[in-house]
Coordinates of C-alpha atoms (C1' of nucleotides) in Angstrom, one line a residue:
Chain U
M185 CA -66.3 -9.5 77.7
A186 CA -66.5 -12.3 80.2
D187 CA -66.2 -15.8 78.9
T188 CA -69.7 -17.0 78.9
S189 CA -69.0 -19.7 76.4
L190 CA -68.8 -22.4 79.0
S191 CA -72.1 -21.9 80.8
P192 CA -74.6 -24.5 79.5
V193 CA -76.9 -23.1 76.8
R194 CA -80.2 -24.3 75.4
V195 CA -80.3 -23.8 71.7
R196 CA -82.6 -25.0 69.0
F197 CA -82.6 -25.7 65.3
A198 CA -86.1 -24.8 64.0
P199 CA -86.5 -25.7 60.4
S200 CA -89.8 -25.6 58.5
P201 CA -90.5 -28.7 56.5
T202 CA -91.2 -26.8 53.3
G203 CA -88.4 -28.0 51.1
R204 CA -85.2 -30.0 51.0
M205 CA -82.5 -29.8 53.6
H206 CA -79.7 -27.7 52.2
L207 CA -76.3 -26.5 53.3
G208 CA -77.6 -23.4 55.0
S209 CA -79.8 -25.5 57.3
A210 CA -77.0 -28.0 57.9
R211 CA -74.7 -25.2 59.0
T212 CA -77.2 -23.5 61.2
A213 CA -78.0 -26.9 62.9
L214 CA -74.3 -27.6 63.2
Y215 CA -73.4 -24.3 64.9
N216 CA -76.3 -24.7 67.3
Y217 CA -75.2 -28.3 68.0
L218 CA -71.6 -27.3 68.5
L219 CA -72.5 -24.5 71.0
A220 CA -74.7 -26.9 72.9
R221 CA -72.0 -29.6 73.1
R222 CA -69.3 -27.1 73.8
T223 CA -71.1 -25.8 76.8
G224 CA -72.7 -29.0 78.0
G225 CA -76.1 -27.6 77.2
Q226 CA -79.0 -28.9 75.2
F227 CA -79.7 -28.9 71.5
I228 CA -83.4 -29.0 70.6
L229 CA -85.1 -29.8 67.3
R230 CA -88.3 -27.9 66.7
I231 CA -90.4 -28.3 63.6
E232 CA -92.0 -25.0 62.5
D233 CA -94.9 -26.2 60.5
T234 CA -97.6 -23.7 61.2
D235 CA -98.2 -23.0 57.6
R236 CA -100.1 -26.0 56.3
K237 CA -100.4 -24.5 52.8
R238 CA -96.6 -24.9 52.4
F239 CA -96.4 -28.3 53.9
V240 CA -94.2 -30.6 51.7
P241 CA -94.7 -34.3 52.2
G242 CA -91.5 -36.0 53.1
A243 CA -89.6 -32.9 53.9
E244 CA -89.5 -33.6 57.6
E245 CA -88.3 -37.1 57.0
E246 CA -85.6 -35.9 54.7
L247 CA -84.5 -33.4 57.3
I248 CA -84.3 -36.0 60.0
D249 CA -82.5 -38.4 57.6
G250 CA -80.0 -35.7 56.8
M251 CA -79.4 -34.8 60.5
H252 CA -78.9 -38.4 61.4
W253 CA -76.6 -39.0 58.5
L254 CA -74.5 -35.9 59.5
G255 CA -74.4 -37.2 63.0
I256 CA -76.0 -34.1 64.6
Q257 CA -78.0 -35.4 67.4
W258 CA -80.7 -33.5 69.3
D259 CA -81.5 -33.9 73.0
E260 CA -85.2 -32.9 72.7
G261 CA -87.4 -33.0 69.6
P262 CA -90.6 -34.3 68.1
D263 CA -89.3 -37.9 67.9
V264 CA -87.5 -38.1 71.2
G265 CA -89.7 -35.9 73.3
G266 CA -88.5 -33.8 76.2
P267 CA -89.8 -31.7 79.0
Y268 CA -90.9 -28.7 76.9
G269 CA -92.9 -30.4 74.2
P270 CA -94.6 -30.7 72.0
Y271 CA -91.8 -29.9 69.6
R272 CA -93.9 -29.5 66.5
Q273 CA -95.6 -26.1 66.2
S274 CA -98.6 -27.6 64.5
E275 CA -99.4 -29.2 67.9
R276 CA -99.1 -25.9 69.8
K277 CA -101.8 -23.8 68.1
E278 CA -103.7 -23.1 71.3
I279 CA -100.6 -22.0 73.1
Y280 CA -99.9 -19.3 70.6
L281 CA -103.5 -18.1 70.7
E282 CA -103.4 -17.8 74.4
Y283 CA -100.3 -15.7 74.3
A284 CA -101.7 -13.6 71.4
H285 CA -104.7 -12.8 73.5
R286 CA -102.5 -11.9 76.4
L287 CA -100.8 -9.4 74.2
V288 CA -104.1 -7.9 73.2
E289 CA -105.2 -7.6 76.8
M290 CA -101.9 -5.9 77.6
G291 CA -102.5 -3.4 74.8
H292 CA -99.5 -4.6 72.8
A293 CA -101.6 -6.1 70.0
Y294 CA -105.0 -5.6 68.4
P295 CA -107.4 -7.4 66.2
C296 CA -107.5 -6.2 62.6
F297 CA -110.5 -6.7 60.4
C298 CA -109.1 -5.3 57.2
S299 CA -109.7 -7.5 54.2
R300 CA -106.9 -8.8 52.0
E301 CA -108.4 -6.8 49.2
R302 CA -108.0 -3.6 51.1
L303 CA -104.5 -4.6 52.2
N304 CA -103.5 -5.3 48.6
R305 CA -104.9 -2.0 47.4
L306 CA -103.1 -0.2 50.2
R307 CA -99.8 -1.9 49.3
Q308 CA -100.2 -1.2 45.6
E309 CA -100.9 2.4 46.3
Q310 CA -97.9 2.8 48.6
Q311 CA -95.6 1.1 46.1
R312 CA -96.9 3.4 43.3
Q313 CA -96.0 6.3 45.5
K314 CA -92.7 4.7 46.1
R315 CA -93.4 4.6 49.8
P316 CA -92.6 1.6 52.0
P317 CA -95.5 -0.8 52.1
R318 CA -96.9 -0.9 55.6
Y319 CA -100.2 -1.3 57.4
D320 CA -101.9 2.1 57.8
G321 CA -103.2 1.4 61.3
L322 CA -106.9 1.7 60.5
C323 CA -107.9 -1.0 63.0
R324 CA -105.2 0.0 65.4
R325 CA -107.4 3.1 66.0
L326 CA -110.5 1.1 66.7
D327 CA -112.0 1.3 70.2
P328 CA -110.9 -1.9 72.0
D329 CA -114.4 -2.6 73.3
E330 CA -115.9 -2.4 69.8
A331 CA -113.1 -4.5 68.5
A332 CA -113.7 -7.1 71.2
R333 CA -117.4 -7.1 70.3
R334 CA -116.7 -7.7 66.6
V335 CA -114.3 -10.5 67.5
A336 CA -117.0 -12.1 69.8
A337 CA -119.5 -11.8 67.0
G338 CA -117.2 -14.0 64.9
E339 CA -116.0 -11.4 62.4
P340 CA -112.9 -12.6 60.6
H341 CA -109.8 -10.9 61.8
V342 CA -106.0 -11.2 62.3
I343 CA -104.1 -10.1 65.3
R344 CA -101.4 -7.5 64.7
F345 CA -98.6 -6.3 66.9
K346 CA -98.9 -2.7 68.1
T347 CA -95.4 -1.5 67.1
P348 CA -94.4 1.7 68.8
K349 CA -94.5 4.6 66.3
E350 CA -92.0 6.8 67.9
G351 CA -88.5 6.5 69.1
T352 CA -86.0 3.8 68.3
T353 CA -85.5 0.2 69.2
T354 CA -82.0 -1.1 70.0
V355 CA -81.2 -4.8 69.7
H356 CA -78.0 -6.6 70.3
D357 CA -76.5 -9.3 68.1
L358 CA -73.5 -11.2 69.3
L359 CA -71.6 -10.8 66.1
R360 CA -72.7 -7.4 64.9
G361 CA -73.1 -5.5 68.1
E362 CA -75.9 -3.0 68.6
I363 CA -78.4 -2.4 65.9
V364 CA -80.6 0.6 66.2
V365 CA -83.7 1.1 64.1
R366 CA -86.3 3.9 64.0
N367 CA -89.6 2.4 65.1
E368 CA -91.4 4.2 62.3
T369 CA -89.7 1.8 59.9
L370 CA -91.3 -1.1 61.6
D371 CA -94.7 -2.5 60.6
D372 CA -97.7 -3.7 62.6
Y373 CA -96.8 -7.2 61.7
I374 CA -99.5 -9.9 61.8
L375 CA -99.0 -12.3 64.7
V376 CA -102.0 -14.5 64.1
K377 CA -103.7 -15.2 60.8
S378 CA -107.4 -15.2 60.3
D379 CA -107.4 -19.0 60.3
G380 CA -106.1 -18.9 63.9
W381 CA -102.6 -20.0 63.2
A382 CA -99.7 -18.0 64.6
L383 CA -97.0 -16.7 62.3
Y384 CA -93.3 -17.2 62.9
H385 CA -92.9 -13.9 64.7
L386 CA -95.2 -14.9 67.5
A387 CA -94.8 -18.7 67.5
A388 CA -91.0 -18.7 67.6
M389 CA -90.8 -16.1 70.3
V390 CA -93.3 -17.9 72.5
D391 CA -91.6 -21.3 71.9
D392 CA -88.1 -20.0 72.6
H393 CA -89.4 -18.5 75.9
L394 CA -91.3 -21.6 76.9
M395 CA -88.5 -23.9 75.9
K396 CA -86.0 -21.8 77.8
I397 CA -83.8 -21.1 74.8
T398 CA -80.8 -19.0 75.9
H399 CA -79.1 -18.5 72.5
V400 CA -80.8 -18.1 69.1
I401 CA -78.5 -18.9 66.2
R402 CA -80.4 -18.3 63.0
G403 CA -80.0 -17.1 59.5
S404 CA -79.5 -13.4 58.6
E405 CA -82.8 -13.4 56.7
W406 CA -84.2 -12.6 60.2
L407 CA -82.2 -9.5 60.7
P408 CA -84.9 -7.1 59.3
T409 CA -87.5 -8.5 61.7
F410 CA -85.1 -8.9 64.6
P411 CA -86.3 -5.6 66.3
L412 CA -89.8 -6.8 66.1
H413 CA -88.9 -10.1 67.8
A414 CA -87.2 -8.2 70.5
L415 CA -90.2 -5.9 70.9
I416 CA -92.5 -8.9 71.2
I417 CA -90.3 -10.5 73.9
R418 CA -90.1 -7.2 75.8
A419 CA -93.9 -6.7 75.5
F420 CA -94.3 -10.0 77.4
G421 CA -91.6 -8.9 79.9
W422 CA -89.5 -11.9 79.1
E423 CA -85.8 -12.1 79.2
E424 CA -84.2 -12.0 75.7
P425 CA -81.9 -14.7 74.5
T426 CA -78.5 -14.0 73.1
W427 CA -78.9 -13.4 69.4
V428 CA -76.6 -14.7 66.7
H429 CA -77.4 -14.0 63.1
L430 CA -75.4 -16.0 60.6
S431 CA -74.4 -15.0 57.2
V432 CA -76.0 -16.3 54.0
F433 CA -74.4 -18.6 51.5
L434 CA -73.7 -17.2 48.1
K435 CA -73.5 -19.0 44.8
P436 CA -70.0 -20.2 43.9
S437 CA -69.3 -17.1 41.8
G438 CA -70.0 -15.0 44.9
K439 CA -72.6 -13.1 43.0
G440 CA -75.9 -13.4 44.7
K441 CA -77.3 -16.1 47.0
M442 CA -78.0 -19.6 45.9
S443 CA -81.2 -19.7 44.0
K444 CA -83.3 -22.7 42.9
R445 CA -81.7 -22.4 39.5
D446 CA -78.2 -22.4 40.9
A447 CA -79.1 -25.5 43.0
A448 CA -80.3 -27.2 39.8
Q449 CA -77.2 -26.2 38.0
A450 CA -75.0 -27.6 40.8
I451 CA -76.8 -31.0 40.4
K452 CA -76.1 -30.9 36.7
D453 CA -72.5 -30.4 37.5
G454 CA -72.4 -33.4 39.8
R455 CA -72.6 -31.4 42.9
S456 CA -75.5 -30.4 45.1
I457 CA -76.4 -28.2 48.0
F458 CA -78.8 -30.7 49.4
V459 CA -77.4 -32.9 52.1
T460 CA -79.1 -36.2 51.1
D461 CA -77.8 -35.6 47.6
L462 CA -74.3 -35.2 48.9
R463 CA -74.7 -38.5 50.7
D464 CA -75.8 -40.2 47.5
L465 CA -73.0 -38.6 45.6
G466 CA -70.5 -40.4 47.8
Y467 CA -69.5 -37.6 50.1
I468 CA -69.1 -38.7 53.8
P469 CA -70.6 -36.8 56.7
E470 CA -67.1 -36.0 58.1
G471 CA -66.2 -34.3 54.9
V472 CA -69.4 -32.4 54.5
L473 CA -69.4 -31.2 58.2
N474 CA -65.8 -30.1 57.9
W475 CA -66.5 -28.2 54.8
V476 CA -69.7 -26.6 56.0
V477 CA -68.3 -25.6 59.4
L478 CA -65.5 -23.6 57.9
M479 CA -67.9 -21.5 55.8
G480 CA -68.4 -18.8 58.3
W481 CA -66.0 -19.9 61.0
G482 CA -62.2 -19.5 60.8
V483 CA -59.6 -21.8 62.2
A484 CA -56.1 -20.5 61.9
E485 CA -54.4 -23.7 61.2
D486 CA -55.1 -27.5 61.1
D487 CA -58.4 -27.2 59.6
V488 CA -59.1 -30.9 59.0
L489 CA -61.5 -31.5 61.9
T490 CA -63.7 -34.2 63.3
L491 CA -67.0 -33.3 64.9
D492 CA -65.4 -33.8 68.3
E493 CA -62.5 -31.5 67.4
M494 CA -65.0 -28.9 66.2
V495 CA -66.8 -29.1 69.6
E496 CA -63.5 -28.6 71.3
R497 CA -62.5 -25.5 69.4
F498 CA -65.8 -23.9 68.6
D499 CA -66.5 -20.4 69.7
V500 CA -69.7 -18.6 68.7
R501 CA -68.1 -15.3 69.1
H502 CA -65.8 -16.0 66.2
L503 CA -68.4 -16.7 63.6
S504 CA -68.2 -14.5 60.6
P505 CA -71.0 -12.1 59.9
S506 CA -70.2 -11.7 56.2
P507 CA -71.7 -13.8 53.3
A508 CA -69.7 -16.8 52.1
A509 CA -69.5 -18.2 48.6
I510 CA -69.9 -21.9 48.3
N511 CA -66.8 -23.6 47.1
F512 CA -67.3 -27.2 45.9
S513 CA -63.7 -28.0 45.2
K514 CA -63.1 -27.5 48.9
L515 CA -65.7 -30.1 49.7
D516 CA -63.7 -32.5 47.5
H517 CA -60.6 -31.7 49.5
F518 CA -62.1 -32.3 52.9
N519 CA -64.0 -35.4 51.8
G520 CA -60.7 -36.9 50.5
K521 CA -58.9 -36.0 53.7
H522 CA -61.5 -37.7 55.8
I523 CA -61.8 -40.7 53.6
R524 CA -58.1 -41.2 54.1
R525 CA -58.5 -40.9 57.8
L526 CA -61.0 -43.7 57.9
S527 CA -59.9 -47.2 59.0
V528 CA -59.8 -49.7 56.2
D529 CA -62.7 -51.6 57.6
E530 CA -64.8 -48.5 58.0
L531 CA -64.1 -47.4 54.5
A532 CA -64.9 -50.9 53.2
T533 CA -68.3 -50.9 54.8
R534 CA -69.0 -47.4 53.5
V535 CA -68.0 -48.0 50.0
K536 CA -69.8 -51.4 49.7
P537 CA -73.3 -49.9 49.0
F538 CA -71.9 -47.9 46.1
F539 CA -70.5 -51.0 44.4
E540 CA -73.8 -52.7 45.0
R541 CA -75.8 -49.8 43.6
A542 CA -73.7 -50.0 40.5
G543 CA -74.8 -53.6 40.1
Y544 CA -71.8 -55.5 41.4
V545 CA -72.0 -58.5 43.6
V546 CA -69.5 -57.7 46.3
D547 CA -67.2 -60.3 47.7
D548 CA -66.2 -59.0 51.2
D549 CA -62.9 -60.7 51.0
V550 CA -62.0 -58.9 47.8
L551 CA -63.5 -55.7 49.1
R552 CA -61.3 -55.8 52.2
K553 CA -58.2 -56.3 50.0
I554 CA -58.9 -53.5 47.5
T555 CA -59.9 -50.9 50.0
P556 CA -56.4 -49.9 51.0
L557 CA -55.5 -49.7 47.3
I558 CA -58.2 -47.1 46.6
Q559 CA -58.2 -45.2 49.8
E560 CA -55.8 -42.5 48.9
R561 CA -57.0 -42.1 45.3
I562 CA -60.7 -41.5 45.7
V563 CA -62.4 -38.3 46.5
T564 CA -65.9 -39.6 47.0
L565 CA -67.1 -43.1 47.7
E566 CA -68.7 -43.2 44.3
D567 CA -65.2 -42.8 42.8
A568 CA -64.4 -46.2 44.0
V569 CA -66.8 -47.7 41.5
D570 CA -64.9 -46.3 38.6
M571 CA -61.6 -47.0 40.0
A572 CA -62.1 -50.5 41.3
G573 CA -65.3 -51.9 39.8
F574 CA -63.3 -54.2 37.6
F575 CA -62.3 -56.3 40.6
F576 CA -65.9 -57.5 40.8
R577 CA -66.2 -58.3 37.1
D578 CA -65.5 -61.7 35.6
E579 CA -64.3 -60.2 32.4
V580 CA -62.6 -57.1 31.4
T581 CA -62.8 -55.4 28.0
P582 CA -59.9 -53.2 27.3
S583 CA -60.2 -51.0 24.2
P584 CA -57.5 -52.0 21.7
E585 CA -56.1 -48.5 21.3
E586 CA -55.5 -48.2 25.1
L587 CA -53.6 -51.4 25.0
V588 CA -50.9 -49.7 23.0
P589 CA -48.9 -47.2 25.1
K590 CA -48.0 -43.9 23.7
G591 CA -44.9 -44.0 21.6
L592 CA -45.1 -47.7 20.8
D593 CA -46.9 -49.6 18.1
A594 CA -49.1 -52.7 18.3
A595 CA -46.3 -55.1 17.5
Q596 CA -44.2 -53.7 20.4
A597 CA -47.2 -53.9 22.7
L598 CA -47.7 -57.5 21.6
D599 CA -44.1 -58.2 22.4
I600 CA -44.5 -56.7 25.9
A601 CA -47.7 -58.7 26.5
R602 CA -46.1 -62.0 25.4
R603 CA -43.0 -61.7 27.4
S604 CA -44.9 -60.4 30.4
Y605 CA -47.1 -63.4 30.1
N606 CA -44.1 -65.7 30.1
V607 CA -42.8 -64.1 33.2
L608 CA -46.1 -64.2 35.0
A609 CA -46.9 -67.7 33.9
S610 CA -43.7 -69.0 35.3
L611 CA -44.8 -67.9 38.8
P612 CA -46.6 -70.4 41.0
E613 CA -48.5 -67.5 42.5
I614 CA -48.9 -63.9 41.4
T615 CA -48.4 -61.7 44.5
A616 CA -47.1 -58.2 44.4
E617 CA -43.9 -59.3 46.1
A618 CA -43.3 -62.2 43.7
A619 CA -44.2 -60.5 40.5
E620 CA -42.6 -57.1 40.7
P621 CA -38.9 -58.1 40.7
P622 CA -39.0 -60.3 37.6
M623 CA -41.2 -57.8 35.8
R624 CA -38.7 -55.0 36.6
A625 CA -36.0 -57.3 35.2
L626 CA -38.1 -57.7 32.1
V627 CA -38.4 -53.9 31.7
E628 CA -34.6 -53.7 32.0
E629 CA -34.0 -56.5 29.6
M630 CA -36.3 -55.0 27.0
G631 CA -34.7 -51.5 27.4
L632 CA -38.1 -49.9 27.9
K633 CA -39.6 -47.7 30.5
A634 CA -41.5 -49.2 33.4
R635 CA -44.5 -47.2 32.5
Q636 CA -44.6 -48.7 29.0
V637 CA -44.4 -52.3 30.1
F638 CA -46.6 -51.9 33.1
G639 CA -49.0 -49.8 31.1
V640 CA -49.8 -52.7 28.7
L641 CA -50.3 -55.0 31.6
R642 CA -52.5 -52.6 33.5
V643 CA -54.9 -52.1 30.6
A644 CA -54.9 -55.8 29.9
V645 CA -55.6 -56.8 33.5
T646 CA -57.8 -54.0 34.7
G647 CA -59.3 -52.8 31.4
Q648 CA -58.4 -49.3 32.5
R649 CA -55.6 -46.8 31.9
V650 CA -56.0 -45.5 35.4
S651 CA -56.1 -48.1 38.2
P652 CA -54.9 -48.9 41.6
P653 CA -51.2 -50.0 41.7
L654 CA -50.6 -52.8 39.2
F655 CA -49.0 -55.5 41.2
E656 CA -51.2 -55.3 44.2
S657 CA -54.2 -55.3 41.8
M658 CA -52.9 -58.4 40.1
E659 CA -52.5 -60.1 43.4
V660 CA -56.2 -59.5 44.2
V661 CA -57.4 -60.5 40.7
G662 CA -55.5 -63.8 41.0
R663 CA -53.1 -65.8 38.9
E664 CA -55.7 -67.5 36.7
K665 CA -57.7 -64.4 35.8
V666 CA -54.5 -62.4 35.3
L667 CA -53.1 -64.9 32.8
E668 CA -56.4 -65.2 31.0
R669 CA -56.8 -61.5 30.7
V670 CA -53.2 -61.1 29.3
R671 CA -54.0 -63.8 26.8
N672 CA -57.0 -61.9 25.7
A673 CA -55.0 -58.8 25.3
M674 CA -52.4 -60.7 23.3
A675 CA -55.2 -61.9 20.9
M676 CA -56.4 -58.3 20.4
L677 CA -52.9 -57.1 19.8
E678 CA -52.2 -59.9 17.3
K679 CA -55.1 -58.7 15.2
M680 CA -53.9 -55.1 15.4
A681 CA -50.3 -56.0 14.6
S682 CA -51.1 -58.1 11.5
Chain Y
rG22 C1' -88.2 3.0 46.4
rC23 C1' -87.4 2.2 51.9
rC24 C1' -85.0 -0.5 56.0
rC25 C1' -81.1 -3.6 57.7
rC26 C1' -76.4 -6.2 57.4
rC27 C1' -71.5 -7.0 55.3
rA28 C1' -66.4 -5.6 53.2
rU29 C1' -58.4 -9.1 54.2
rC30 C1' -55.4 -13.2 48.3
rG31 C1' -60.1 -15.9 42.7
rU32 C1' -62.7 -18.6 47.2
rC33 C1' -63.1 -19.8 52.8
rU34 C1' -60.6 -17.3 56.4
rA35 C1' -56.5 -15.8 60.8
rG36 C1' -55.9 -10.9 62.6
rC37 C1' -59.6 -8.2 67.7
rG38 C1' -53.9 -0.6 67.9
rG39 C1' -47.6 -1.9 67.7
rC40 C1' -45.9 -9.4 67.3
rC41 C1' -48.3 -8.0 60.0
rC42 C1' -43.9 -4.8 53.9
rA43 C1' -50.5 -9.5 56.7
rG44 C1' -50.7 -16.1 58.6
rG45 C1' -53.4 -20.8 57.1
rA46 C1' -56.6 -23.6 53.7
rC47 C1' -58.9 -24.6 48.7
rG48 C1' -57.8 -23.7 43.9
rU49 C1' -53.8 -22.4 40.3
rG50 C1' -48.4 -22.9 38.5
rG51 C1' -43.5 -25.3 39.2
rC52 C1' -40.4 -29.1 41.3
rC53 C1' -39.6 -33.8 44.0
rC54 C1' -41.5 -38.9 44.6
rU55 C1' -43.6 -42.4 41.0
rC56 C1' -46.0 -48.5 37.1
rU57 C1' -51.1 -45.1 35.7
rC58 C1' -54.1 -42.1 38.8
rA59 C1' -53.8 -40.3 43.4
rA60 C1' -51.6 -39.3 48.0
rG61 C1' -47.5 -36.9 50.2
rG62 C1' -43.3 -33.3 50.4
rC63 C1' -41.1 -28.5 48.8
rC64 C1' -41.5 -23.8 46.3
rA65 C1' -44.2 -19.7 43.8
rA66 C1' -47.8 -16.1 42.2
rA67 C1' -52.1 -14.0 44.9
rA68 C1' -55.4 -9.6 49.5
rC69 C1' -56.1 -5.3 53.9
rA70 C1' -62.3 -1.6 48.2
rG71 C1' -61.5 4.1 48.0
rG72 C1' -61.3 8.7 50.7
rG73 C1' -61.2 11.3 55.2
rG74 C1' -60.4 11.4 60.3
rU75 C1' -58.7 9.5 65.7
rU76 C1' -53.7 8.0 67.5
rC77 C1' -46.7 8.4 68.6
rG78 C1' -48.7 4.2 65.7
rA79 C1' -54.5 1.3 62.0
rA80 C1' -56.0 -4.4 58.3
rU81 C1' -57.6 -3.5 63.3
rC82 C1' -61.5 2.4 66.1
rC83 C1' -65.0 6.5 63.8
rC84 C1' -67.3 8.9 59.4
rC85 C1' -68.3 9.2 54.1
rU86 C1' -68.2 7.0 49.3
rU87 C1' -68.3 2.6 46.5
rG88 C1' -69.4 -2.4 46.1
rG89 C1' -71.9 -6.8 47.7
rG90 C1' -75.9 -9.2 50.4
rG91 C1' -80.6 -9.6 52.9
rG92 C1' -85.6 -8.0 53.9
rC93 C1' -90.1 -5.2 52.9
rA94 C1' -96.6 -11.6 52.8
rC95 C1' -102.6 -13.7 56.6
rC96 C1' -94.1 -17.8 54.3
rA97 C1' -90.4 -19.3 57.4

RNA sequence: GCCCCCAUCGUCUAGCGGCCCAGGACGUGGCCCUCUCAAGGCCAAAACAGGGGUUCGAAUCCCCUUGGGGGCACCA
């Protein structure tokens, strides 16, 4: 196969604003974006909102927020415009109608006057007989002139595609090769509803043609109607785009695709499949992108990638057609990797809102100092709050039990605290460099383990058993507060020891 | 029920007829480093669903079985 990957493509991401933006959408958008960038083509955002009944307020905003946050930029779209607009299907109703009529004139479509009641009855009967539910073609057999008269008279109707009844239709998917279906298995799908709005099957094909889309990368839920789409395009005599049908995401267990309930369960577990949730949870776009891009695309080695590196290495032909189970622990891994790749300043500015959201007043100077301390020990930005929130508190409240290291008693802990206090108080300034050597000497002198002595201090100064490195932490906290906190700990230990 | 798609370690995947008694990553276990927690380094266990073909040779091509997934709306 010739390497067509470098000729510029025009691709689109065409979500319908009917719900929240989830991983599947993010990945579809990303793959489209990568192909566009890879080939120097254009990436178009098109909103498919022809079904006003399913309109969800705020869905489009969330989608755009999510895309912006991920850093997936589009060249043409409802907000930025472009030469092939409008990019919102609700603004293109007349266009679809015109093309639908053209299909009717060409004999590839016909008006259907059947009521929903009749259709429901038909379907029920077919299901009862365990036959595939399909339109029986009653109106297809109508005389075209009579049908036109009834339409002109204002009789309610839909427009159906006149699917060939014999032979087969062969379509080609880049990842799956040829797909051949018998035409008898296809239905006379509705193209335009009785309210005059086009359905996806017509609207998307018309838009893709008008917007000069060369490659359609979409979810595999479109596979069953893929032949229909090709038939529609062929009926118009248009050139078909290259089709790429992606796999679906399965729930973490690998058993079945993500359902609403699974999505809710993930949120309970502190995870989510929704991109704005991931953002609020403290995941960073680099991590999410890296995670998502690898679910359905394999890189042999060096799989920690930036968006630019993805563009460099992306090849549509190597996408995987098989379903992929969502694996959240891998998200943690990539997020941590990318957090560690951030510059200290960058990480500081990203982590700041999380401290503020937790109610802390953030001193930028302190923030700048603690960032390198937490960088390699947080998986999400939110983790920083638990790990380093104490830096922004005036007081720290260790639990008495935690003040006593395993294997020692309160009296011994008190002894450690007192002697540590003397060492630290003797220093004019508590820096990591100045404090560590004498403290190590104390450990030696007392014949204890470093972990025991430092453990008491850690809990006293940070209020936590787990913290950033002790001496660096004390340096940031500052001499006065360190001494004060050790004194407090001593008081607590005195009570316990007596 | 009918139609369509998919099938390599638990998971995501590399592999596109010989380089593979199958490579990487996550996770898991062990070791090292170590003031906690991490990070990092090293090591280990772990897969070609089954059966037929084609071929000198198959994880790679074909068929069947099994398993999984998707779809069957005046939703997208």
